[in-house]
Coordinates of C-alpha atoms and ligand atoms in Angstrom, one line a residue:
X5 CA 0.0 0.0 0.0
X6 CA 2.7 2.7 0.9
X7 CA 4.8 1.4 -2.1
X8 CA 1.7 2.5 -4.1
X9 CA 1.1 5.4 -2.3
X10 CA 4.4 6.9 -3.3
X11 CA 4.5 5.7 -7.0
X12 CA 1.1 7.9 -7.5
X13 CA 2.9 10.8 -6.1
X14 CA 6.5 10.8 -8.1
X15 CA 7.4 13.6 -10.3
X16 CA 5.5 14.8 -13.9
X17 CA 6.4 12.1 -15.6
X18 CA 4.1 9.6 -13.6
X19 CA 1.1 12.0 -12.3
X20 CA -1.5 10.9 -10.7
X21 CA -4.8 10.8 -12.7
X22 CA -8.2 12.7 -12.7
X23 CA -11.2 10.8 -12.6
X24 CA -15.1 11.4 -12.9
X25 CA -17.8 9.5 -13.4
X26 CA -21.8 10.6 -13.4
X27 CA -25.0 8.9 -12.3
X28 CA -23.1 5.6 -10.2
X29 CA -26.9 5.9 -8.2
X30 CA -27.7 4.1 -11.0
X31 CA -25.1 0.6 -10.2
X32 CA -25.1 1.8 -6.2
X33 CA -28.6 1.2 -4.2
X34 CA -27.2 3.0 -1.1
X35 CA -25.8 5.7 -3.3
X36 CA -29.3 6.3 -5.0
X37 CA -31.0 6.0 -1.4
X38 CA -28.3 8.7 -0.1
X39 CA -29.2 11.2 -2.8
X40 CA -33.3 10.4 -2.3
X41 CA -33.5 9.9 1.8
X42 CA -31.1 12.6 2.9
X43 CA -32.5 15.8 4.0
X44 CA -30.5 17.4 0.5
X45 CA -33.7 17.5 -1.5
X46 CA -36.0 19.6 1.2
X47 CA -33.0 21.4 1.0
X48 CA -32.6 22.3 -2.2
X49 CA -36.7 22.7 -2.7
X50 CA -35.7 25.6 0.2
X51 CA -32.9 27.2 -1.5
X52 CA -34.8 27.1 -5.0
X53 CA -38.3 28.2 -3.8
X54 CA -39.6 25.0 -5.2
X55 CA -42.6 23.1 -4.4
X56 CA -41.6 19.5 -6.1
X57 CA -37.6 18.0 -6.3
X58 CA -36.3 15.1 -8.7
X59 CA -32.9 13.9 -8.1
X60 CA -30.8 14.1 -10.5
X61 CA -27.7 11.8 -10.0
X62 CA -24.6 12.0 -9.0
X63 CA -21.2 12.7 -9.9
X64 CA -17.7 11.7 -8.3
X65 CA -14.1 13.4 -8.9
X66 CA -11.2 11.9 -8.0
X67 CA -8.0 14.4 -8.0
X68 CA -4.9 11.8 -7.4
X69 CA -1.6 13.1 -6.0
X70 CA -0.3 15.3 -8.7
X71 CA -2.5 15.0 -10.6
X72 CA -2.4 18.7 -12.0
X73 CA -5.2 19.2 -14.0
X74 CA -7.9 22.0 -13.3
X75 CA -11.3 21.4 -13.6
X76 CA -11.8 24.0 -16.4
X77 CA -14.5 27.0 -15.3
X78 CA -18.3 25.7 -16.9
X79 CA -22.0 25.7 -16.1
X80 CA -23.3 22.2 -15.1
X81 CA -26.6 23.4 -17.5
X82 CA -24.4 22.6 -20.5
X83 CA -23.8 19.1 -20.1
X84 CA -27.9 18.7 -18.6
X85 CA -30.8 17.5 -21.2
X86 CA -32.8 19.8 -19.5
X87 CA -33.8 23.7 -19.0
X88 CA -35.0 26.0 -16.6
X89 CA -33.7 27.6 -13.7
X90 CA -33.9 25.3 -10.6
X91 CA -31.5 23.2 -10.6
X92 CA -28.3 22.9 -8.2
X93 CA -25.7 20.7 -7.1
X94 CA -24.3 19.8 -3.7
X95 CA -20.6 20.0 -3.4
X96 CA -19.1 17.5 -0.9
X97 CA -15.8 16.6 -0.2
X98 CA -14.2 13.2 1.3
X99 CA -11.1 15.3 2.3
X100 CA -9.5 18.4 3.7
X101 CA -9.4 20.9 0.6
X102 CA -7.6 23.9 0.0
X103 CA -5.5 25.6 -2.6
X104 CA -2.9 23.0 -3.0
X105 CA -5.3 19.7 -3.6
X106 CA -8.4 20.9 -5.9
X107 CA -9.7 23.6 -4.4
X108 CA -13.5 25.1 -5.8
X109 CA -13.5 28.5 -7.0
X110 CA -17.4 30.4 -8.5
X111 CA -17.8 33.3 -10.2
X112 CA -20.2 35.4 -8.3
X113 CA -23.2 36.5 -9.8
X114 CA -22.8 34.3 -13.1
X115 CA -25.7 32.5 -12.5
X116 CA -27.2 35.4 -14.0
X117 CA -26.0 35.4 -16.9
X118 CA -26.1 33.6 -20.6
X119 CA -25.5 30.2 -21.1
X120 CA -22.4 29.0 -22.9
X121 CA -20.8 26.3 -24.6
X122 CA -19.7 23.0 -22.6
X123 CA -15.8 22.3 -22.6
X124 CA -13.6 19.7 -22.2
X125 CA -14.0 19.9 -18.3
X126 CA -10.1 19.7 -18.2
X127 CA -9.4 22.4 -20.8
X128 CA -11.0 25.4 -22.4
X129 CA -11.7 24.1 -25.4
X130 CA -15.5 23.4 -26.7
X131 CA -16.6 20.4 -26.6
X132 CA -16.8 18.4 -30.6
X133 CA -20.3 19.4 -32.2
X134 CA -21.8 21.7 -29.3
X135 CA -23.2 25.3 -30.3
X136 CA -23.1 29.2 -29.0
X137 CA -20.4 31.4 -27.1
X138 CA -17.3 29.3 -25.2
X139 CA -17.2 31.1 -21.4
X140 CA -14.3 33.4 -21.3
X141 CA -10.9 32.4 -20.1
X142 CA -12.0 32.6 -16.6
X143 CA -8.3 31.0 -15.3
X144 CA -6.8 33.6 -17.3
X145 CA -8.6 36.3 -15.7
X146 CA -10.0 35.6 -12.0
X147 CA -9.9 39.5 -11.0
X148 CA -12.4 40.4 -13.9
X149 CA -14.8 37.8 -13.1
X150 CA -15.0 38.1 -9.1
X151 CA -14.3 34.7 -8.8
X152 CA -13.9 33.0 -5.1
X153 CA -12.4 29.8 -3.8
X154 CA -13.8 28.4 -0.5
X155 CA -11.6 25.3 1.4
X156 CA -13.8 23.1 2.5
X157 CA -13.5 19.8 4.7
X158 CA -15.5 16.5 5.2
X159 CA -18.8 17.7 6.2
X160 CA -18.6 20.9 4.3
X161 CA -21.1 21.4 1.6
X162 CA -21.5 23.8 -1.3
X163 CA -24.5 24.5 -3.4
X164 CA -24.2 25.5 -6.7
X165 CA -26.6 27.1 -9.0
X166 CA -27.2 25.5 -12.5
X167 CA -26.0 28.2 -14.1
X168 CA -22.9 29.6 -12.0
X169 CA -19.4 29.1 -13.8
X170 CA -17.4 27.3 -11.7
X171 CA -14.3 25.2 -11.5
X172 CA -11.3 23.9 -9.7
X173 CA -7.2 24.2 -9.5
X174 CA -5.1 21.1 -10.0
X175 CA -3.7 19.0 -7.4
X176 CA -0.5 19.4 -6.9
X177 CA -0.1 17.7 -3.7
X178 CA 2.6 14.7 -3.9
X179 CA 0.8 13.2 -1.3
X180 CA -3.0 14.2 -0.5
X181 CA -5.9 12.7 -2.9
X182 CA -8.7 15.1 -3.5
X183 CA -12.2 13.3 -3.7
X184 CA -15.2 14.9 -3.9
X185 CA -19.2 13.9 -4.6
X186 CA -22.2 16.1 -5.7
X187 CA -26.1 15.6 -5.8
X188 CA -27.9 16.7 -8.2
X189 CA -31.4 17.7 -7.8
X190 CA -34.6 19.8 -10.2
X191 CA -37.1 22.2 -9.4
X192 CA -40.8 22.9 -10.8
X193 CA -39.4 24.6 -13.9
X194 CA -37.0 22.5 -15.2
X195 CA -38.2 21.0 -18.2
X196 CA -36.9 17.9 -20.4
X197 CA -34.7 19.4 -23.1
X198 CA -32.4 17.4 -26.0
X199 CA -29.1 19.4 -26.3
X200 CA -27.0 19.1 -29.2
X201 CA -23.4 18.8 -28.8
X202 CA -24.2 17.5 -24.9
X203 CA -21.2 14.9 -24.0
X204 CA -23.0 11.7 -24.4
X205 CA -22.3 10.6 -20.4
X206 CA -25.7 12.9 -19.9
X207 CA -28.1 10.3 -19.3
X208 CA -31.4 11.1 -21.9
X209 CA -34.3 10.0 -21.3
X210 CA -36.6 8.0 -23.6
X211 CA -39.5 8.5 -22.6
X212 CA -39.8 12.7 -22.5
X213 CA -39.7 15.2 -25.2
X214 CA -38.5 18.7 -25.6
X215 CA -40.6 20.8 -22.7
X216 CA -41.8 18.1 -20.9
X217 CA -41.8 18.3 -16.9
X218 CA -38.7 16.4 -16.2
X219 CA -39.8 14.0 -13.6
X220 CA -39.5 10.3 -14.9
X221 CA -38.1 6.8 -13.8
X222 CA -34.4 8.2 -14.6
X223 CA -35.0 11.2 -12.7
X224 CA -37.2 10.5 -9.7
X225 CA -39.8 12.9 -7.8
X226 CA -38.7 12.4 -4.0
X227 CA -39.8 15.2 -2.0
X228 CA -42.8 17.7 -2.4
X229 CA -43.7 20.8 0.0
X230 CA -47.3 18.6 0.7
X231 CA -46.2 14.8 1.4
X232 CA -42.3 15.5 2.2
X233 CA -40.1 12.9 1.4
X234 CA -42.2 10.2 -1.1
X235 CA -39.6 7.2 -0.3
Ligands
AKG11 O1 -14.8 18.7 -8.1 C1 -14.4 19.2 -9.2 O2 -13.3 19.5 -9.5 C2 -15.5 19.6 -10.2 C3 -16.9 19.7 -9.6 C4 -17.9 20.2 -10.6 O3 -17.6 20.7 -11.6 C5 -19.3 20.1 -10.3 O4 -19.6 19.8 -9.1 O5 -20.1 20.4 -11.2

């Protein structure tokens, strides 16, 4: 184990990886219970105004030792087969984070704004086939876009709007892992929309069309402001 340990953390020429993967709820039963049970949707329906949540998956990042890739600045909307404006994600970490190991940074007030082109979530660059403006080179120019970084530890949460541009620095630790999971959950006005040019990881469903309400068997109603939590 310690042999290991060290290998992952040796110079450039053996950094240590970045990993993500969405929607394990659907291959984990106690994941999926998590993300429907936990008090996260009542309060997301209290941070959104909304009378009705669906969960929307999960997603996990894995930041090895060195390994020194950002998560490039984007908007979660771009990579969502859906539109509207309730929609956030809980931030959680499995470790002590800071600038050194993956810290999140959010540009304040940008959930206000247009909506841009997905990227490459480890560069700038659009991603293959997808349409409209690319964000600006937000890295490039933190001061003009009132962007802020928050630490965080186990336990910590951070809720991020649809919408808001965010994105993290590299890890470039030799020794500490960064791993972090989010929840994602809807509102009343989110409604089912096919995205061209969406990475094809974003789970579609077959059953809705184009301005459909979004709930479905992918994307599960679990709480409403009458009955509480439905499981
Ligand atoms: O943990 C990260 O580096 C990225 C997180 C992220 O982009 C998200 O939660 O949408």
């Amino acid at each position: 184990m310690k042999e290991k340990e060290e290998k992952v953390g040796q110079s450039a020429d053996q950094q240590g990886k970045f990993k993500a993967g969405s929607f394990n709820c659907y291959n984990y039963p106690s994941l999926n219970q998590l993300g429907q049970q936990a008090p996260f949707g009542q309060i997301a329906a209290a941070l959104m105004g909304s009378t009705r949540i669906c969960f929307y998956g999960d997603q996990l990042f894995w930041k090895q030792p060195n390994s020194r890739q950002r998560t490039a600045f984007h908007q979660d909307a771009t990579y969502f087969h859906h539109e509207g404006d309730q929609c956030c994600t809980f931030w959680m970490p499995m470790e002590k984070v800071d600038q050194e190991n993956g810290m999140m940074g959010y540009a304040r007030g940008s959930h206000l704004g247009d909506l841009y082109k997905p990227n490459l979530f480890v560069s700038q660059a659009s991603f293959p086939g997808s349409q409209g403006k690319a964000l600006p080179d937000v890295e490039g120019h933190e001061e003009d876009f009132d962007v802020v970084y928050y630490p965080a530890e186990p336990g910590d949460i951070i809720v991020h709007h649809v919408k808001t541009w965010h994105g993290s620095t590299g890890n470039t630790s030799p020794t500490r892992q960064r791993r972090a999971m989010t929840l994602r959950y809807l509102g009343d006005d989110i409604r089912y929309l096919e995205r061209q040019g969406t990475p094809p990881d974003s789970p579609k469903s077959a059953q809705l069309h184009d301005g459909d309400p979004i709930e479905c068997a992918e994307f599960p109603l679990i709480w409403t402001r009458e009955q509480g939590f439905l499981a």
